[in-house]
PDB file of C-alpha atoms in Angstrom:
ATOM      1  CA  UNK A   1      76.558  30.586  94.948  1.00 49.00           C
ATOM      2  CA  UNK A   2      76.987  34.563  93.556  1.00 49.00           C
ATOM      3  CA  UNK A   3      75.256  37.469  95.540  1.00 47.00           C
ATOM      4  CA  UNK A   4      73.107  37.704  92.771  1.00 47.00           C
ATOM      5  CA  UNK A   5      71.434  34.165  92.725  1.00 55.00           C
ATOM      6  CA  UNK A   6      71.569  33.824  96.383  1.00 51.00           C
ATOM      7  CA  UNK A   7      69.768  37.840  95.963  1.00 49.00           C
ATOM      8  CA  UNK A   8      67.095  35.951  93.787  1.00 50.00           C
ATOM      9  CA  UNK A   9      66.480  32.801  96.452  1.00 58.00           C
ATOM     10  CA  UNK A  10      66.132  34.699  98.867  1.00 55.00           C
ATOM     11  CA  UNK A  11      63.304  37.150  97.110  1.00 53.00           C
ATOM     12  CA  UNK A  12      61.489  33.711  96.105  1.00 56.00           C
ATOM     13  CA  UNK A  13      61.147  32.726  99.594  1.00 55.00           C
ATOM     14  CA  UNK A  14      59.955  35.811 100.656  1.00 55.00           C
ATOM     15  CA  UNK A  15      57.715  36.212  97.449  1.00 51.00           C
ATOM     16  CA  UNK A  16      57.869  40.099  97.112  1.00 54.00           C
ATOM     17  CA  UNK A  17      57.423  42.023  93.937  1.00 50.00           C
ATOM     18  CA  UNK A  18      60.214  44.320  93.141  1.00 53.00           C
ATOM     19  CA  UNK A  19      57.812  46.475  90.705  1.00 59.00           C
ATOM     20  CA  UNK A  20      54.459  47.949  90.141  1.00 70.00           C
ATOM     21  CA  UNK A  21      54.261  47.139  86.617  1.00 84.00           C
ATOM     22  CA  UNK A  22      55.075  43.570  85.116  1.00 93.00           C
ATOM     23  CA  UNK A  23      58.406  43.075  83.716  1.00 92.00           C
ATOM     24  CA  UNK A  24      58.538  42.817  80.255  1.00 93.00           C
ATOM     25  CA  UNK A  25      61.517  42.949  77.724  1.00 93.00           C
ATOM     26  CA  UNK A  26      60.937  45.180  74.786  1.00 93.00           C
ATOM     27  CA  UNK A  27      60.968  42.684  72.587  1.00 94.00           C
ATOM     28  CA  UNK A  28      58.338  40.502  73.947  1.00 93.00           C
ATOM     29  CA  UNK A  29      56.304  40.413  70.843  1.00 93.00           C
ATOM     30  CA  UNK A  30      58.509  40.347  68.266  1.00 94.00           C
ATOM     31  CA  UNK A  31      57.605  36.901  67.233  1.00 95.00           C
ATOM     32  CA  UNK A  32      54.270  35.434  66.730  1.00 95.00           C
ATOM     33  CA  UNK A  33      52.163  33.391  69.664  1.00 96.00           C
ATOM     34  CA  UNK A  34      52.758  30.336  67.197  1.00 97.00           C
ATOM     35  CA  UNK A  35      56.411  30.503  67.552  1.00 98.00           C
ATOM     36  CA  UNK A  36      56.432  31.294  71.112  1.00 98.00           C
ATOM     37  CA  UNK A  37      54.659  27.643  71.607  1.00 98.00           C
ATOM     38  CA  UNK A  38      57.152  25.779  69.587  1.00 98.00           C
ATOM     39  CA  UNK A  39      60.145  27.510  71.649  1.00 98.00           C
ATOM     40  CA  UNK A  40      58.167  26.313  74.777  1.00 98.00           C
ATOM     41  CA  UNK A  41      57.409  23.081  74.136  1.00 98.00           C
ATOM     42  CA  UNK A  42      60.946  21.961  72.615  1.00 98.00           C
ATOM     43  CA  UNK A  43      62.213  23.490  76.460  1.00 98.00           C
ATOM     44  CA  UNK A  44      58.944  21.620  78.245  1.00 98.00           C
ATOM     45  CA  UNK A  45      60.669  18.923  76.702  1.00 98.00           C
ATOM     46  CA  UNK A  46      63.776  19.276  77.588  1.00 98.00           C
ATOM     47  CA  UNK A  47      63.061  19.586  81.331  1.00 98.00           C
ATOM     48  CA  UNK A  48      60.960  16.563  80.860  1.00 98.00           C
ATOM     49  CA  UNK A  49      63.635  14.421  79.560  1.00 98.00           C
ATOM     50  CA  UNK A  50      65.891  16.020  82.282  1.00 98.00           C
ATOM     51  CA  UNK A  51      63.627  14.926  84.995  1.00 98.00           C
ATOM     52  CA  UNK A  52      64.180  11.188  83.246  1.00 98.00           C
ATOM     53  CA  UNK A  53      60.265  11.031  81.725  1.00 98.00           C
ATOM     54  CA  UNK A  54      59.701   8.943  78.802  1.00 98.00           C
ATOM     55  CA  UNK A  55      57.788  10.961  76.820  1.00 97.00           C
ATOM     56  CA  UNK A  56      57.021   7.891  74.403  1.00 97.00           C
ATOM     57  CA  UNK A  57      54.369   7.281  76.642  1.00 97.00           C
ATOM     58  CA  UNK A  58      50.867   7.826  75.418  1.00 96.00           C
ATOM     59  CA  UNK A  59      50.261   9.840  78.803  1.00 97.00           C
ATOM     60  CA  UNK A  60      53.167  12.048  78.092  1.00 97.00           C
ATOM     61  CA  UNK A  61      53.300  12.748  74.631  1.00 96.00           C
ATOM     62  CA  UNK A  62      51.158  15.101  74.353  1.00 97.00           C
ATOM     63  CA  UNK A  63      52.216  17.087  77.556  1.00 98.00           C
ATOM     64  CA  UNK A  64      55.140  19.349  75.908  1.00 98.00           C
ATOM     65  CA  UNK A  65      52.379  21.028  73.404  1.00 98.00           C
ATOM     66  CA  UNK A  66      49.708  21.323  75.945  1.00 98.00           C
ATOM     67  CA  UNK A  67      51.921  23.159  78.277  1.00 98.00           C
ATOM     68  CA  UNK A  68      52.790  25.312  75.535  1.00 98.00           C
ATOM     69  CA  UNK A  69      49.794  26.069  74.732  1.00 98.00           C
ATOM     70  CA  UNK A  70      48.198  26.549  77.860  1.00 98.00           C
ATOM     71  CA  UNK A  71      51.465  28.627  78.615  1.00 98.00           C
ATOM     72  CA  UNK A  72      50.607  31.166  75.802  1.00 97.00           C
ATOM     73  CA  UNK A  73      47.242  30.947  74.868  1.00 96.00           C
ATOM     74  CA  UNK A  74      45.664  30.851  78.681  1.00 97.00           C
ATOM     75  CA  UNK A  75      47.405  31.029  81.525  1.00 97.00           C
ATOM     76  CA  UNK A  76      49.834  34.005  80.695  1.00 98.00           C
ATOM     77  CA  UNK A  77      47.691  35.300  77.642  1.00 96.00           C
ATOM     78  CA  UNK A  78      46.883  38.470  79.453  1.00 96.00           C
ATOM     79  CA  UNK A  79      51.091  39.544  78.727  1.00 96.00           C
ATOM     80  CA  UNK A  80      49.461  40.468  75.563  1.00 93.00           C
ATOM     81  CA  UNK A  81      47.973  43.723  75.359  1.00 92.00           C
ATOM     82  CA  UNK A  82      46.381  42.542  71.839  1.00 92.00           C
ATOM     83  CA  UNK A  83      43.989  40.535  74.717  1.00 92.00           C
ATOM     84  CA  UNK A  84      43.157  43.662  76.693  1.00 93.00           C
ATOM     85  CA  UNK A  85      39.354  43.690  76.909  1.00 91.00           C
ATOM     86  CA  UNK A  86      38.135  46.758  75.710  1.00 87.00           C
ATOM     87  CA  UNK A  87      36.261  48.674  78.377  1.00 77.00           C
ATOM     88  CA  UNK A  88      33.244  51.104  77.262  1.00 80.00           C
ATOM     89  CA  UNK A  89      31.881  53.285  79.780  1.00 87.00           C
ATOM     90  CA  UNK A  90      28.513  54.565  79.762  1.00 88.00           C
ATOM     91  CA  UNK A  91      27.135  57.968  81.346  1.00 88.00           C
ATOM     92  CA  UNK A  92      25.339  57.561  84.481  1.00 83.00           C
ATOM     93  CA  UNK A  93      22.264  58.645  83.649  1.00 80.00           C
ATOM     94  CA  UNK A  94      20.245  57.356  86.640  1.00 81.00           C
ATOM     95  CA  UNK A  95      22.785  59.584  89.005  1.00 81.00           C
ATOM     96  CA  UNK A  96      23.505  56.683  91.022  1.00 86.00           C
ATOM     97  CA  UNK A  97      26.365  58.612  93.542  1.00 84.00           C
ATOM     98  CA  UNK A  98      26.643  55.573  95.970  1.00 90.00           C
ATOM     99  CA  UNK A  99      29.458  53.368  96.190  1.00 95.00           C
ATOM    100  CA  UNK A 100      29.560  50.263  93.333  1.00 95.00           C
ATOM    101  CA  UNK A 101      31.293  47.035  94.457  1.00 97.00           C
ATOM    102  CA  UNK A 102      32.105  43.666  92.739  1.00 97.00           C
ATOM    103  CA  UNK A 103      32.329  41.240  94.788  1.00 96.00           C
ATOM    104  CA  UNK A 104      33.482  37.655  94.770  1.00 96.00           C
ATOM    105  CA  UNK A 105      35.226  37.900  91.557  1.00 97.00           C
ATOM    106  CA  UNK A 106      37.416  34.599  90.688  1.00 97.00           C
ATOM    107  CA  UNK A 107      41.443  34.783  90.304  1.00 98.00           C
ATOM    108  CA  UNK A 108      43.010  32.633  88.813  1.00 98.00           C
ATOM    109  CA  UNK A 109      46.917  33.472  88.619  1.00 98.00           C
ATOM    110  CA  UNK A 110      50.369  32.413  88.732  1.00 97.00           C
ATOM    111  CA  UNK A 111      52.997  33.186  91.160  1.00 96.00           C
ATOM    112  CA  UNK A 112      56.436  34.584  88.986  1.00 96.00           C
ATOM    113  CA  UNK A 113      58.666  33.037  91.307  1.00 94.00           C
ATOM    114  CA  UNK A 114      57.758  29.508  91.282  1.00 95.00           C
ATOM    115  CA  UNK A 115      55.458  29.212  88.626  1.00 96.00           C
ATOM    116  CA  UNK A 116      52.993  27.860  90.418  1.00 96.00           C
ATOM    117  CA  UNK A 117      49.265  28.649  90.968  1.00 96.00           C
ATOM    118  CA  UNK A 118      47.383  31.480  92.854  1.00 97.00           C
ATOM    119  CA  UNK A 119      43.766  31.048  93.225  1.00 97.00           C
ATOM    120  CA  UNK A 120      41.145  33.251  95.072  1.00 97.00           C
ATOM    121  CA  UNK A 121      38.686  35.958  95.256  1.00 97.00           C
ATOM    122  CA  UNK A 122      38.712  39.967  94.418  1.00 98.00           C
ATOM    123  CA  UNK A 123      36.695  42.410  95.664  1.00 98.00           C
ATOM    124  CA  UNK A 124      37.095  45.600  93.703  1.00 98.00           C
ATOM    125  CA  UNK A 125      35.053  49.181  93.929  1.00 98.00           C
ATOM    126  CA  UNK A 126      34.072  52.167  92.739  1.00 97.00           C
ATOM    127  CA  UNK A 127      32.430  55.767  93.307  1.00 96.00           C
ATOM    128  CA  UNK A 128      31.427  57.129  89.753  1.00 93.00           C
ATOM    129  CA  UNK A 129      31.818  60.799  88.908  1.00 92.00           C
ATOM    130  CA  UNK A 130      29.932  60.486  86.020  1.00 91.00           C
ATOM    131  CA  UNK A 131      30.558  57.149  84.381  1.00 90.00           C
ATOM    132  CA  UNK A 132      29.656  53.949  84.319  1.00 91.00           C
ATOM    133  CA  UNK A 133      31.571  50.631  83.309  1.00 92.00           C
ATOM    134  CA  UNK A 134      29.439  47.129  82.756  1.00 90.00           C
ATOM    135  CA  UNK A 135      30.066  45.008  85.224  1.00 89.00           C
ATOM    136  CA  UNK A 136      31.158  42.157  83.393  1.00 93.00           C
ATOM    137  CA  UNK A 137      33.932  44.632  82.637  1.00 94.00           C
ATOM    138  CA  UNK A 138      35.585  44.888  86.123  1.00 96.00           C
ATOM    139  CA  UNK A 139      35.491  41.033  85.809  1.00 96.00           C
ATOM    140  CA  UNK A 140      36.992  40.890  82.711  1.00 96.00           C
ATOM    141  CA  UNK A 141      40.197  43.587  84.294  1.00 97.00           C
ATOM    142  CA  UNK A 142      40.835  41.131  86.746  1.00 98.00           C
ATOM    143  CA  UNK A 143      41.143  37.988  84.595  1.00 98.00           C
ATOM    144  CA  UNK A 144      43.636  39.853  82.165  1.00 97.00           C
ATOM    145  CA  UNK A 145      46.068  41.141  85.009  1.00 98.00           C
ATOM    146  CA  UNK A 146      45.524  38.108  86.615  1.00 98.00           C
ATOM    147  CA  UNK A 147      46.244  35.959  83.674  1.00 98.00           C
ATOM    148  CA  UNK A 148      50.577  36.302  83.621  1.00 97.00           C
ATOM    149  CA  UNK A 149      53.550  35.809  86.035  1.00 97.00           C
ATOM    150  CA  UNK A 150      51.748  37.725  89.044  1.00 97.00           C
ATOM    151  CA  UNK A 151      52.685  39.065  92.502  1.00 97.00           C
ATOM    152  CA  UNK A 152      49.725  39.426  94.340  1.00 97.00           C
ATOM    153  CA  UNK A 153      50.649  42.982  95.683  1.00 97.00           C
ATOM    154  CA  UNK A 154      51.093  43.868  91.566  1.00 97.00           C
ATOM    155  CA  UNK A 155      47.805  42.484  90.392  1.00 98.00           C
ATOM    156  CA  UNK A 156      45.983  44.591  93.115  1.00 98.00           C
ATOM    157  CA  UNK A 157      47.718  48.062  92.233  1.00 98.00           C
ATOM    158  CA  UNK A 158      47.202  47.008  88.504  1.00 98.00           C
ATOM    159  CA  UNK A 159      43.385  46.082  88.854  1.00 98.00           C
ATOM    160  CA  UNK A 160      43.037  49.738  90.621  1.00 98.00           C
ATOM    161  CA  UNK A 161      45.213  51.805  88.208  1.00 97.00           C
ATOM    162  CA  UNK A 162      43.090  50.449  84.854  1.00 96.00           C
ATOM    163  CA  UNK A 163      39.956  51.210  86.700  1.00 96.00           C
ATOM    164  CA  UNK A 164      41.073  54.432  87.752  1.00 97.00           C
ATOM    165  CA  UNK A 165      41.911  55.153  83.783  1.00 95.00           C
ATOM    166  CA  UNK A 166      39.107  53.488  82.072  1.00 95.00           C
ATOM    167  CA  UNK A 167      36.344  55.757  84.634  1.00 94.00           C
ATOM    168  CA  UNK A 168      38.346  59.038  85.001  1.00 94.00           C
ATOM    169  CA  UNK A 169      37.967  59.060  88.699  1.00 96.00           C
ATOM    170  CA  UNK A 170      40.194  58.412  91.690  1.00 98.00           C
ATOM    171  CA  UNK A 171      37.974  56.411  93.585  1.00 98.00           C
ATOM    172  CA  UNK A 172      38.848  53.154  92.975  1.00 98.00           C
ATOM    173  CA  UNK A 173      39.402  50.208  95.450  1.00 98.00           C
ATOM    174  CA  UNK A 174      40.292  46.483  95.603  1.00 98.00           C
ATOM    175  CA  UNK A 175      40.762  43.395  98.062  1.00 98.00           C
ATOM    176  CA  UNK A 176      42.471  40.632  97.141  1.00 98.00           C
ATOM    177  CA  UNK A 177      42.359  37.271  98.739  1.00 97.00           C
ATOM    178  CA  UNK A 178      43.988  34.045  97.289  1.00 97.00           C
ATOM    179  CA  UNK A 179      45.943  30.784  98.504  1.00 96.00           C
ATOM    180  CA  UNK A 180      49.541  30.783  97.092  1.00 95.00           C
ATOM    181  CA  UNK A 181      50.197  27.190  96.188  1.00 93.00           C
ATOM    182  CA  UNK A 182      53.781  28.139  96.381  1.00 89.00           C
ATOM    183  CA  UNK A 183      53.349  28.369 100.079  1.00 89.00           C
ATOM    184  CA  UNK A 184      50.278  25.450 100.273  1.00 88.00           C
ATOM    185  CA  UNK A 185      52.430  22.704  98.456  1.00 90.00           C
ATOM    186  CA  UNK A 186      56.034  23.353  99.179  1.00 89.00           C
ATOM    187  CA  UNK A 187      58.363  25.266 101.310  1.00 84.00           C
ATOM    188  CA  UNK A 188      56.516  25.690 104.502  1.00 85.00           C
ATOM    189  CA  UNK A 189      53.137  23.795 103.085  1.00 87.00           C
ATOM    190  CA  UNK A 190      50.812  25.641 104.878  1.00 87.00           C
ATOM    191  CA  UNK A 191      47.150  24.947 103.369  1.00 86.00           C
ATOM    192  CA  UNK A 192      45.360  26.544 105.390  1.00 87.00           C
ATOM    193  CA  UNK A 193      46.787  30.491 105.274  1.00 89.00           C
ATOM    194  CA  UNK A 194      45.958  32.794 102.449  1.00 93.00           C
ATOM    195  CA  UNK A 195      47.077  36.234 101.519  1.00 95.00           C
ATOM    196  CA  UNK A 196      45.036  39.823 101.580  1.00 96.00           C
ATOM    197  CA  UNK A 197      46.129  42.337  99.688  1.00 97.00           C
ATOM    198  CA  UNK A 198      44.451  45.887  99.237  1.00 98.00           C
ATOM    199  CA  UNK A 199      44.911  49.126  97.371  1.00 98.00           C
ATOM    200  CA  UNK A 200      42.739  52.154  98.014  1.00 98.00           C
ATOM    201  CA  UNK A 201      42.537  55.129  96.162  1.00 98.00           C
ATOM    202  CA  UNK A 202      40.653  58.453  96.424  1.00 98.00           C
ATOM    203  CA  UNK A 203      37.543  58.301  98.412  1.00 98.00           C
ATOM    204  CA  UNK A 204      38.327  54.828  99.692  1.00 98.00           C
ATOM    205  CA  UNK A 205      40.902  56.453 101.498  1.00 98.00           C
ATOM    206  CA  UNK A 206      39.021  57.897 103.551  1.00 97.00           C
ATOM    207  CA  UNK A 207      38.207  55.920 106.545  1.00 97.00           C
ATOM    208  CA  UNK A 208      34.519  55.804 107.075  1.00 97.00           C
ATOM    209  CA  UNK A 209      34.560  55.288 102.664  1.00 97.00           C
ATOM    210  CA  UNK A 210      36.685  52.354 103.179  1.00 97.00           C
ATOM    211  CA  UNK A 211      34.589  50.682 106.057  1.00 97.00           C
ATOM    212  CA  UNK A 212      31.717  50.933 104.174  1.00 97.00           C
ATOM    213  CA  UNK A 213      33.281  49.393 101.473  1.00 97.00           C
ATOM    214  CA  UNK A 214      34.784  46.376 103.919  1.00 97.00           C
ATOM    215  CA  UNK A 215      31.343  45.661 105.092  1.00 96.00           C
ATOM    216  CA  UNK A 216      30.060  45.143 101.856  1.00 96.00           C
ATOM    217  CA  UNK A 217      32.516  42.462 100.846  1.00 95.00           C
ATOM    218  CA  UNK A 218      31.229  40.572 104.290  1.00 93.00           C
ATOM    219  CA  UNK A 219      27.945  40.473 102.958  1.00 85.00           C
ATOM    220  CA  UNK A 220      26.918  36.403 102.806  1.00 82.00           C
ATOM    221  CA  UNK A 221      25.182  36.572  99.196  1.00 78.00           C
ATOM    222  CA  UNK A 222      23.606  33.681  98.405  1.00 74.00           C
ATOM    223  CA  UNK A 223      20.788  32.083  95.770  1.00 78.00           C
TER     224      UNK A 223
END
């Protein structure tokens, strides 16, 4: 084995991110999403027939385009900035100068380094300085980032920095917890640990800011 691949095991094991920003080629969309499925599911095939499937089967038949699909159209659709929901912001008119927080929000994502699934719960704040975002919004933020080849540390910095851009204001935070199935179904198999991740910005830097915002997020709501 080269230093380089035995470089790249040894960064899947460990499942760090080795950038801030996802990495992209420049000439990611150069051809259409239609294309991109048929690439995918002639290589879904491929492995397939590799792994000695019969994809003659009526339960496998199907499987090369659905991956595809799913591959493009769901599960990594938020690697197109074409899907970036839009994020209108509203003056705060009621003068509401507390601390707004999110909680609870689903994430579904996928691990880069083994492809396999991250699933969990963000928490994600903010102190306006003037404006507003609907709330459906910050949900809608998470899903996209979430939504491509994802380290968890990534998706946390990312879900901070578009807040940060689409409000105009610094204080911005976000807690991330989610179950890496990477680690719950192979490799170690641990299925009962989970990851936390947080970024804090601004206020939330600030420690009394920040505890506030922790307690929130302990809050049992139910209905």
């Amino acid at each position: 084995m080269c230093k380089s691949d035995a470089l790249h095991d040894d960064i899947g094991e460990n499942h760090i991110g080795t950038s801030d920003y996802t990495p992209l080629r420049a000439d990611a969309f150069s051809i259409s999403d239609d294309e991109k499925i048929e690439r995918i599911k002639k290589d879904v095939e491929n492995i397939l027939n590799t792994l000695g499937m019969d994809l003659t089967d009526d339960s496998l038949k199907g499987t090369p385009n659905r991956v595809a699909k799913m591959f493009v159209k769901e599960i990594f659709g938020g690697l197109n900035p074409e899907k970036k929901p839009s994020s209108s912001t509203f003056d705060n008119k009621y003068k509401y100068n507390e601390m707004l927080v999110e909680k609870n929000i689903v994430v579904y994502s996928t691990c880069e380094h083994h492809l396999l699934p991250i699933v969990g719960r963000a928490h994600v704040a903010y102190i306006s300085n003037g404006k507003v975002v609907g709330l459906s919004k910050m949900n809608r933020i998470v899903d996209y980032y979430a939504k491509r080849p994802q380290v968890q540390e990534r998706l946390t910095i990312q879900i901070v920095e578009e807040l940060k851009r689409v409000l105009g204001t610094d204080d911005v935070a976000c807690v991330v917890d989610a179950k890496h199935l990477c680690v719950n179904s192979r490799g170690i198999r641990d299925i009962e640990s989970s990851t936390v991740t947080a970024e804090f910005s601004g206020a939330f830097k600030n420690e009394t800011t920040r505890r506030e915002f922790l307690d929130y997020i302990k809050l049992d709501t139910q209905f």
